[in-house]
mmCIF file of C-alpha atoms and ligand atoms in Angstrom:
data_model
loop_
_atom_site.group_PDB
_atom_site.id
_atom_site.type_symbol
_atom_site.label_atom_id
_atom_site.label_comp_id
_atom_site.label_asym_id
_atom_site.label_seq_id
_atom_site.Cartn_x
_atom_site.Cartn_y
_atom_site.Cartn_z
ATOM 1 C CA MET D 1 -0.034 -0.455 -0.576
ATOM 2 C CA SER D 2 1.105 3.477 -0.766
ATOM 3 C CA THR D 3 0.857 6.174 1.867
ATOM 4 C CA HIS D 4 -3.308 7.520 1.411
ATOM 5 C CA ILE D 5 -3.943 3.908 -0.782
ATOM 6 C CA ALA D 6 -4.599 0.915 0.889
ATOM 7 C CA ALA D 7 -4.584 -1.124 -2.581
ATOM 8 C CA GLU D 8 -2.131 -4.164 -2.780
ATOM 9 C CA PRO D 9 0.276 -4.554 -5.706
ATOM 10 C CA GLY D 10 -2.098 -5.116 -8.809
ATOM 11 C CA GLN D 11 -4.738 -4.271 -7.796
ATOM 12 C CA ILE D 12 -5.401 -1.142 -9.333
ATOM 13 C CA ALA D 13 -5.478 -1.113 -13.234
ATOM 14 C CA SER D 14 -3.490 0.640 -15.621
ATOM 15 C CA HIS D 15 -5.651 3.288 -16.739
ATOM 16 C CA VAL D 16 -7.651 5.443 -14.042
ATOM 17 C CA LEU D 17 -10.453 7.368 -13.749
ATOM 18 C CA MET D 18 -10.676 10.040 -11.624
ATOM 19 C CA PRO D 19 -13.527 11.973 -10.809
ATOM 20 C CA GLY D 20 -12.996 15.007 -7.620
ATOM 21 C CA ASP D 21 -15.743 12.798 -5.949
ATOM 22 C CA PRO D 22 -15.159 9.351 -4.199
ATOM 23 C CA LEU D 23 -18.830 8.946 -4.714
ATOM 24 C CA ARG D 24 -18.618 10.039 -8.345
ATOM 25 C CA ALA D 25 -16.089 7.293 -8.246
ATOM 26 C CA ARG D 26 -18.416 4.539 -6.598
ATOM 27 C CA TRP D 27 -21.287 5.204 -9.136
ATOM 28 C CA ILE D 28 -18.629 4.659 -12.776
ATOM 29 C CA ALA D 29 -17.922 1.846 -10.701
ATOM 30 C CA GLU D 30 -21.259 0.663 -10.009
ATOM 31 C CA THR D 31 -22.665 1.796 -12.650
ATOM 32 C CA PHE D 32 -20.046 0.948 -15.930
ATOM 33 C CA LEU D 33 -17.540 -1.793 -15.320
ATOM 34 C CA GLU D 34 -18.305 -5.430 -14.324
ATOM 35 C CA ASP D 35 -17.259 -7.162 -11.136
ATOM 36 C CA PRO D 36 -15.656 -3.757 -9.628
ATOM 37 C CA THR D 37 -14.110 -4.039 -6.534
ATOM 38 C CA LEU D 38 -13.190 -1.443 -3.631
ATOM 39 C CA TYR D 39 -9.311 -1.589 -3.302
ATOM 40 C CA ASN D 40 -9.574 1.822 -1.416
ATOM 41 C CA ASP D 41 -11.108 3.989 1.566
ATOM 42 C CA VAL D 42 -9.240 5.181 3.536
ATOM 43 C CA ARG D 43 -10.019 9.138 3.909
ATOM 44 C CA GLY D 44 -13.198 8.592 1.769
ATOM 45 C CA MET D 45 -11.367 8.207 -1.023
ATOM 46 C CA LEU D 46 -13.072 5.319 -2.863
ATOM 47 C CA GLY D 47 -11.124 3.340 -5.710
ATOM 48 C CA TYR D 48 -12.295 0.238 -7.092
ATOM 49 C CA THR D 49 -11.353 -2.087 -9.793
ATOM 50 C CA GLY D 50 -13.141 -3.479 -12.903
ATOM 51 C CA THR D 51 -12.926 -4.320 -16.482
ATOM 52 C CA TYR D 52 -15.408 -2.028 -19.430
ATOM 53 C CA ARG D 53 -15.616 -4.029 -22.846
ATOM 54 C CA GLY D 54 -12.833 -6.031 -21.170
ATOM 55 C CA VAL D 55 -9.884 -3.857 -20.391
ATOM 56 C CA ARG D 56 -9.610 -3.325 -16.947
ATOM 57 C CA ILE D 57 -10.143 -0.046 -15.827
ATOM 58 C CA SER D 58 -10.221 1.736 -11.817
ATOM 59 C CA ALA D 59 -11.354 4.362 -11.161
ATOM 60 C CA GLN D 60 -10.419 6.722 -8.129
ATOM 61 C CA GLY D 61 -11.555 10.201 -6.018
ATOM 62 C CA SER D 62 -8.860 13.030 -6.439
ATOM 63 C CA GLY D 63 -10.863 15.352 -3.829
ATOM 64 C CA MET D 64 -10.867 18.955 -4.899
ATOM 65 C CA GLY D 65 -8.029 21.197 -5.233
ATOM 66 C CA GLN D 66 -4.474 20.401 -6.595
ATOM 67 C CA PRO D 67 -2.522 19.075 -3.946
ATOM 68 C CA SER D 68 -4.987 16.401 -3.014
ATOM 69 C CA LEU D 69 -5.351 15.414 -6.680
ATOM 70 C CA GLY D 70 -1.703 15.839 -6.730
ATOM 71 C CA ILE D 71 -1.677 12.795 -3.587
ATOM 72 C CA TYR D 72 -3.465 10.472 -5.100
ATOM 73 C CA ALA D 73 -2.150 10.619 -9.575
ATOM 74 C CA GLN D 74 1.702 10.333 -8.134
ATOM 75 C CA GLU D 75 0.788 7.616 -5.708
ATOM 76 C CA LEU D 76 -0.678 5.840 -8.453
ATOM 77 C CA PHE D 77 1.840 7.104 -11.138
ATOM 78 C CA GLU D 78 4.634 6.283 -9.129
ATOM 79 C CA GLN D 79 3.844 3.104 -6.911
ATOM 80 C CA TYR D 80 0.937 1.222 -8.307
ATOM 81 C CA ASP D 81 2.283 2.128 -12.386
ATOM 82 C CA VAL D 82 -0.566 3.505 -13.836
ATOM 83 C CA GLU D 83 0.081 4.423 -17.535
ATOM 84 C CA THR D 84 -2.557 6.406 -17.409
ATOM 85 C CA ILE D 85 -5.398 9.039 -16.215
ATOM 86 C CA ILE D 86 -8.414 10.806 -17.165
ATOM 87 C CA ARG D 87 -9.595 12.808 -14.624
ATOM 88 C CA VAL D 88 -14.060 12.993 -15.564
ATOM 89 C CA GLY D 89 -14.938 16.183 -13.257
ATOM 90 C CA THR D 90 -17.242 19.542 -14.102
ATOM 91 C CA CYS D 91 -16.095 22.788 -15.375
ATOM 92 C CA GLY D 92 -17.189 26.712 -15.558
ATOM 93 C CA GLY D 93 -17.171 27.394 -18.400
ATOM 94 C CA LEU D 94 -15.695 31.138 -19.324
ATOM 95 C CA SER D 95 -15.955 31.878 -23.277
ATOM 96 C CA ASP D 96 -18.871 31.939 -25.670
ATOM 97 C CA ARG D 97 -16.862 29.198 -26.836
ATOM 98 C CA VAL D 98 -18.759 26.809 -24.840
ATOM 99 C CA LYS D 99 -22.159 26.729 -23.239
ATOM 100 C CA VAL D 100 -23.483 23.980 -20.687
ATOM 101 C CA ARG D 101 -22.966 20.543 -21.230
ATOM 102 C CA ASP D 102 -20.589 20.539 -23.770
ATOM 103 C CA VAL D 103 -17.259 18.980 -22.671
ATOM 104 C CA VAL D 104 -14.109 20.941 -22.182
ATOM 105 C CA LEU D 105 -11.668 18.519 -23.344
ATOM 106 C CA GLY D 106 -8.235 19.971 -21.660
ATOM 107 C CA THR D 107 -5.969 20.405 -24.194
ATOM 108 C CA ALA D 108 -3.518 22.240 -21.788
ATOM 109 C CA ALA D 109 -4.001 23.873 -18.074
ATOM 110 C CA SER D 110 -2.708 27.630 -16.551
ATOM 111 C CA THR D 111 -2.769 27.952 -13.090
ATOM 112 C CA ASP D 112 -3.096 30.103 -10.747
ATOM 113 C CA SER D 113 -0.758 27.526 -8.703
ATOM 114 C CA ALA D 114 2.596 27.926 -6.930
ATOM 115 C CA MET D 115 3.172 24.109 -6.875
ATOM 116 C CA ASN D 116 5.393 24.352 -9.757
ATOM 117 C CA THR D 117 7.743 26.533 -8.639
ATOM 118 C CA PRO D 118 10.029 23.880 -6.947
ATOM 119 C CA ARG D 119 10.419 22.227 -9.505
ATOM 120 C CA PHE D 120 10.728 25.076 -12.897
ATOM 121 C CA GLY D 121 11.864 28.673 -10.463
ATOM 122 C CA HIS D 122 11.458 31.172 -13.275
ATOM 123 C CA VAL D 123 10.370 29.188 -16.242
ATOM 124 C CA THR D 124 6.387 28.490 -16.782
ATOM 125 C CA PHE D 125 5.807 24.746 -17.555
ATOM 126 C CA ALA D 126 2.904 23.864 -20.092
ATOM 127 C CA PRO D 127 0.718 21.424 -18.921
ATOM 128 C CA ALA D 128 -0.712 19.938 -21.289
ATOM 129 C CA ALA D 129 -2.449 17.155 -21.903
ATOM 130 C CA ASP D 130 -1.697 14.296 -23.670
ATOM 131 C CA PHE D 131 -1.896 13.943 -27.452
ATOM 132 C CA GLU D 132 -2.676 10.670 -28.001
ATOM 133 C CA LEU D 133 -5.270 10.175 -25.494
ATOM 134 C CA ALA D 134 -6.678 13.829 -26.538
ATOM 135 C CA ARG D 135 -6.677 12.894 -30.212
ATOM 136 C CA ILE D 136 -9.247 9.199 -29.851
ATOM 137 C CA ALA D 137 -11.337 10.896 -27.740
ATOM 138 C CA ALA D 138 -12.213 13.948 -29.927
ATOM 139 C CA SER D 139 -12.681 11.748 -32.425
ATOM 140 C CA VAL D 140 -14.754 9.087 -29.272
ATOM 141 C CA ALA D 141 -17.380 12.521 -29.492
ATOM 142 C CA GLU D 142 -16.914 12.895 -33.118
ATOM 143 C CA GLU D 143 -18.341 9.874 -33.806
ATOM 144 C CA ARG D 144 -20.922 9.430 -31.064
ATOM 145 C CA LEU D 145 -22.236 12.903 -31.488
ATOM 146 C CA LEU D 146 -20.649 13.974 -28.117
ATOM 147 C CA PRO D 147 -20.672 17.876 -27.553
ATOM 148 C CA TYR D 148 -16.790 18.746 -26.963
ATOM 149 C CA VAL D 149 -14.893 21.756 -27.313
ATOM 150 C CA ALA D 150 -11.376 21.297 -27.538
ATOM 151 C CA GLY D 151 -9.477 23.786 -25.623
ATOM 152 C CA GLY D 152 -7.660 25.334 -22.537
ATOM 153 C CA LEU D 153 -8.360 25.036 -19.000
ATOM 154 C CA PHE D 154 -8.016 27.300 -15.492
ATOM 155 C CA SER D 155 -6.621 25.468 -12.980
ATOM 156 C CA SER D 156 -7.748 27.487 -10.332
ATOM 157 C CA ASP D 157 -6.769 27.243 -6.470
ATOM 158 C CA GLN D 158 -10.066 29.082 -5.315
ATOM 159 C CA PHE D 159 -13.357 28.239 -6.185
ATOM 160 C CA TYR D 160 -14.081 31.433 -4.100
ATOM 161 C CA ASN D 161 -11.456 33.711 -6.197
ATOM 162 C CA PRO D 162 -11.699 37.421 -5.430
ATOM 163 C CA ASP D 163 -10.082 38.579 -8.759
ATOM 164 C CA ARG D 164 -12.816 38.765 -11.302
ATOM 165 C CA GLU D 165 -10.490 40.524 -14.052
ATOM 166 C CA ILE D 166 -8.736 37.380 -14.318
ATOM 167 C CA THR D 167 -11.169 34.763 -15.770
ATOM 168 C CA SER D 168 -11.983 36.863 -18.560
ATOM 169 C CA THR D 169 -8.287 37.977 -19.095
ATOM 170 C CA LEU D 170 -7.885 34.188 -19.818
ATOM 171 C CA ALA D 171 -11.397 33.833 -21.881
ATOM 172 C CA ARG D 172 -9.434 36.061 -24.414
ATOM 173 C CA TYR D 173 -6.707 34.108 -24.688
ATOM 174 C CA GLY D 174 -8.778 31.080 -25.327
ATOM 175 C CA VAL D 175 -9.145 29.696 -22.548
ATOM 176 C CA LEU D 176 -12.721 28.396 -22.476
ATOM 177 C CA GLY D 177 -13.587 26.863 -18.562
ATOM 178 C CA VAL D 178 -11.978 26.870 -15.129
ATOM 179 C CA GLU D 179 -12.169 24.199 -12.932
ATOM 180 C CA MET D 180 -9.406 23.437 -10.263
ATOM 181 C CA GLU D 181 -7.312 19.691 -11.426
ATOM 182 C CA ALA D 182 -5.947 19.334 -14.701
ATOM 183 C CA SER D 183 -2.912 21.803 -13.890
ATOM 184 C CA ALA D 184 -1.688 19.057 -11.232
ATOM 185 C CA LEU D 185 -2.224 16.039 -13.148
ATOM 186 C CA TYR D 186 -0.498 16.985 -16.613
ATOM 187 C CA THR D 187 2.696 18.211 -14.508
ATOM 188 C CA LEU D 188 2.522 15.309 -13.075
ATOM 189 C CA ALA D 189 2.418 12.537 -15.949
ATOM 190 C CA ALA D 190 5.077 14.711 -17.765
ATOM 191 C CA GLN D 191 6.966 14.160 -14.476
ATOM 192 C CA PHE D 192 6.565 10.283 -14.349
ATOM 193 C CA SER D 193 6.166 9.361 -18.285
ATOM 194 C CA ARG D 194 2.147 8.704 -18.228
ATOM 195 C CA ARG D 195 -0.751 9.615 -20.072
ATOM 196 C CA ALA D 196 -2.782 12.532 -18.563
ATOM 197 C CA LEU D 197 -6.279 14.259 -20.090
ATOM 198 C CA ALA D 198 -8.765 15.693 -18.131
ATOM 199 C CA LEU D 199 -12.692 15.713 -19.430
ATOM 200 C CA CYS D 200 -15.034 18.855 -18.069
ATOM 201 C CA THR D 201 -18.395 19.550 -18.452
ATOM 202 C CA VAL D 202 -19.574 22.643 -18.095
ATOM 203 C CA SER D 203 -21.870 22.890 -14.934
ATOM 204 C CA ASP D 204 -22.352 26.306 -14.905
ATOM 205 C CA HIS D 205 -21.154 29.022 -17.038
ATOM 206 C CA LEU D 206 -19.550 32.460 -15.449
ATOM 207 C CA LEU D 207 -20.482 34.539 -18.498
ATOM 208 C CA THR D 208 -24.392 33.931 -18.532
ATOM 209 C CA GLY D 209 -25.256 32.771 -15.437
ATOM 210 C CA GLU D 210 -26.600 29.292 -16.550
ATOM 211 C CA GLU D 211 -26.258 26.443 -14.580
ATOM 212 C CA THR D 212 -27.376 23.209 -15.118
ATOM 213 C CA SER D 213 -30.491 20.737 -13.472
ATOM 214 C CA ALA D 214 -28.915 18.320 -11.365
ATOM 215 C CA GLN D 215 -30.738 15.552 -14.602
ATOM 216 C CA GLU D 216 -28.492 17.478 -16.711
ATOM 217 C CA ARG D 217 -25.875 16.844 -14.662
ATOM 218 C CA GLN D 218 -26.098 13.676 -14.786
ATOM 219 C CA GLU D 219 -27.084 13.153 -18.167
ATOM 220 C CA SER D 220 -24.038 14.578 -19.072
ATOM 221 C CA PHE D 221 -21.597 13.207 -16.419
ATOM 222 C CA GLU D 222 -22.947 10.136 -17.927
ATOM 223 C CA ASP D 223 -22.075 10.795 -21.392
ATOM 224 C CA MET D 224 -18.551 11.596 -20.472
ATOM 225 C CA ILE D 225 -17.681 8.675 -19.019
ATOM 226 C CA ILE D 226 -18.347 6.969 -21.676
ATOM 227 C CA MET D 227 -16.312 9.085 -23.688
ATOM 228 C CA ALA D 228 -13.356 8.508 -21.327
ATOM 229 C CA LEU D 229 -14.357 4.474 -20.875
ATOM 230 C CA GLU D 230 -14.421 4.535 -24.781
ATOM 231 C CA THR D 231 -11.072 6.058 -25.002
ATOM 232 C CA ILE D 232 -9.435 4.135 -23.032
ATOM 233 C CA VAL D 233 -11.198 1.021 -24.705
ATOM 234 C CA HIS D 234 -9.329 2.603 -27.980
ATOM 235 C CA LEU D 235 -5.979 2.882 -26.550
ATOM 236 C CA GLU D 236 -5.883 -0.401 -25.552
ATOM 237 C CA HIS D 237 -6.920 -1.798 -29.110
ATOM 238 C CA ARG D 238 -3.831 0.421 -30.721
ATOM 239 C CA SER D 239 -1.752 -0.605 -28.493
ATOM 240 C CA ALA D 240 -2.357 -4.284 -28.494
HETATM 241 N N1 LIG C 301 -15.055 27.371 -10.450
HETATM 242 C C1 LIG C 301 -13.753 26.251 -10.059
HETATM 243 N N2 LIG C 301 -14.343 25.091 -9.757
HETATM 244 C C2 LIG C 301 -15.603 25.115 -10.469
HETATM 245 C C3 LIG C 301 -15.991 25.715 -11.605
HETATM 246 C C4 LIG C 301 -15.635 26.910 -11.085
HETATM 247 O O1 LIG C 301 -16.541 27.977 -11.376
HETATM 248 N N3 LIG C 301 -17.468 24.919 -11.345
HETATM 249 C C5 LIG C 301 -17.338 23.854 -11.819
HETATM 250 N N4 LIG C 301 -15.632 23.095 -11.444
#
């Protein structure tokens, strides 16, 4: 077991879907995976492994924010040899290029976090999605007619950001949505030479004030989970 995950070696699949909410990890496992087994409940950060269309896949909660995701992603990459993490979450829409229920395929993740300062000093590293995963996820969405927009995310350390200007500045620079985890995930995937992608449904829109209902959130979340699971199946088949 690692410091925060109670799994034995081999209990976690090479490919992991990572929602922020651990109860979403349980829901993903119970709804989409065959023979799901719970491998972690330390701190309630549930993790399950099962199979989807014959491919072994885990669903692991990350908690909210980059420090929390950073703990789980690093332990998965470093101690459980995980190859792929797809974050499946929500974001606030920043740009008129997205509307609620769209999936933002996060090609890059800007951040206001200081987490990379000890890694790169005065250099601003550009955390980016794995191109292969992004390419496959886009083609899965196109085949299935799932509404998605590819572009930048803003991974903020503050949900309640007192700086109201920053999101409009970032939107002018093409950033589509604000969330709180992708940048740390992309940085850790780069550090360990693994694949990562963040998919985020737009749950609320900062420009229009529009919000999704609980029912809409559930439906768009389901579509996004299928997009993530099918991406992993396609990735496995192309590398087989
Ligand atoms: N800010 C940060 N994270 C989010 C938001 C938001 O507005 N909406 C969904 N996740």
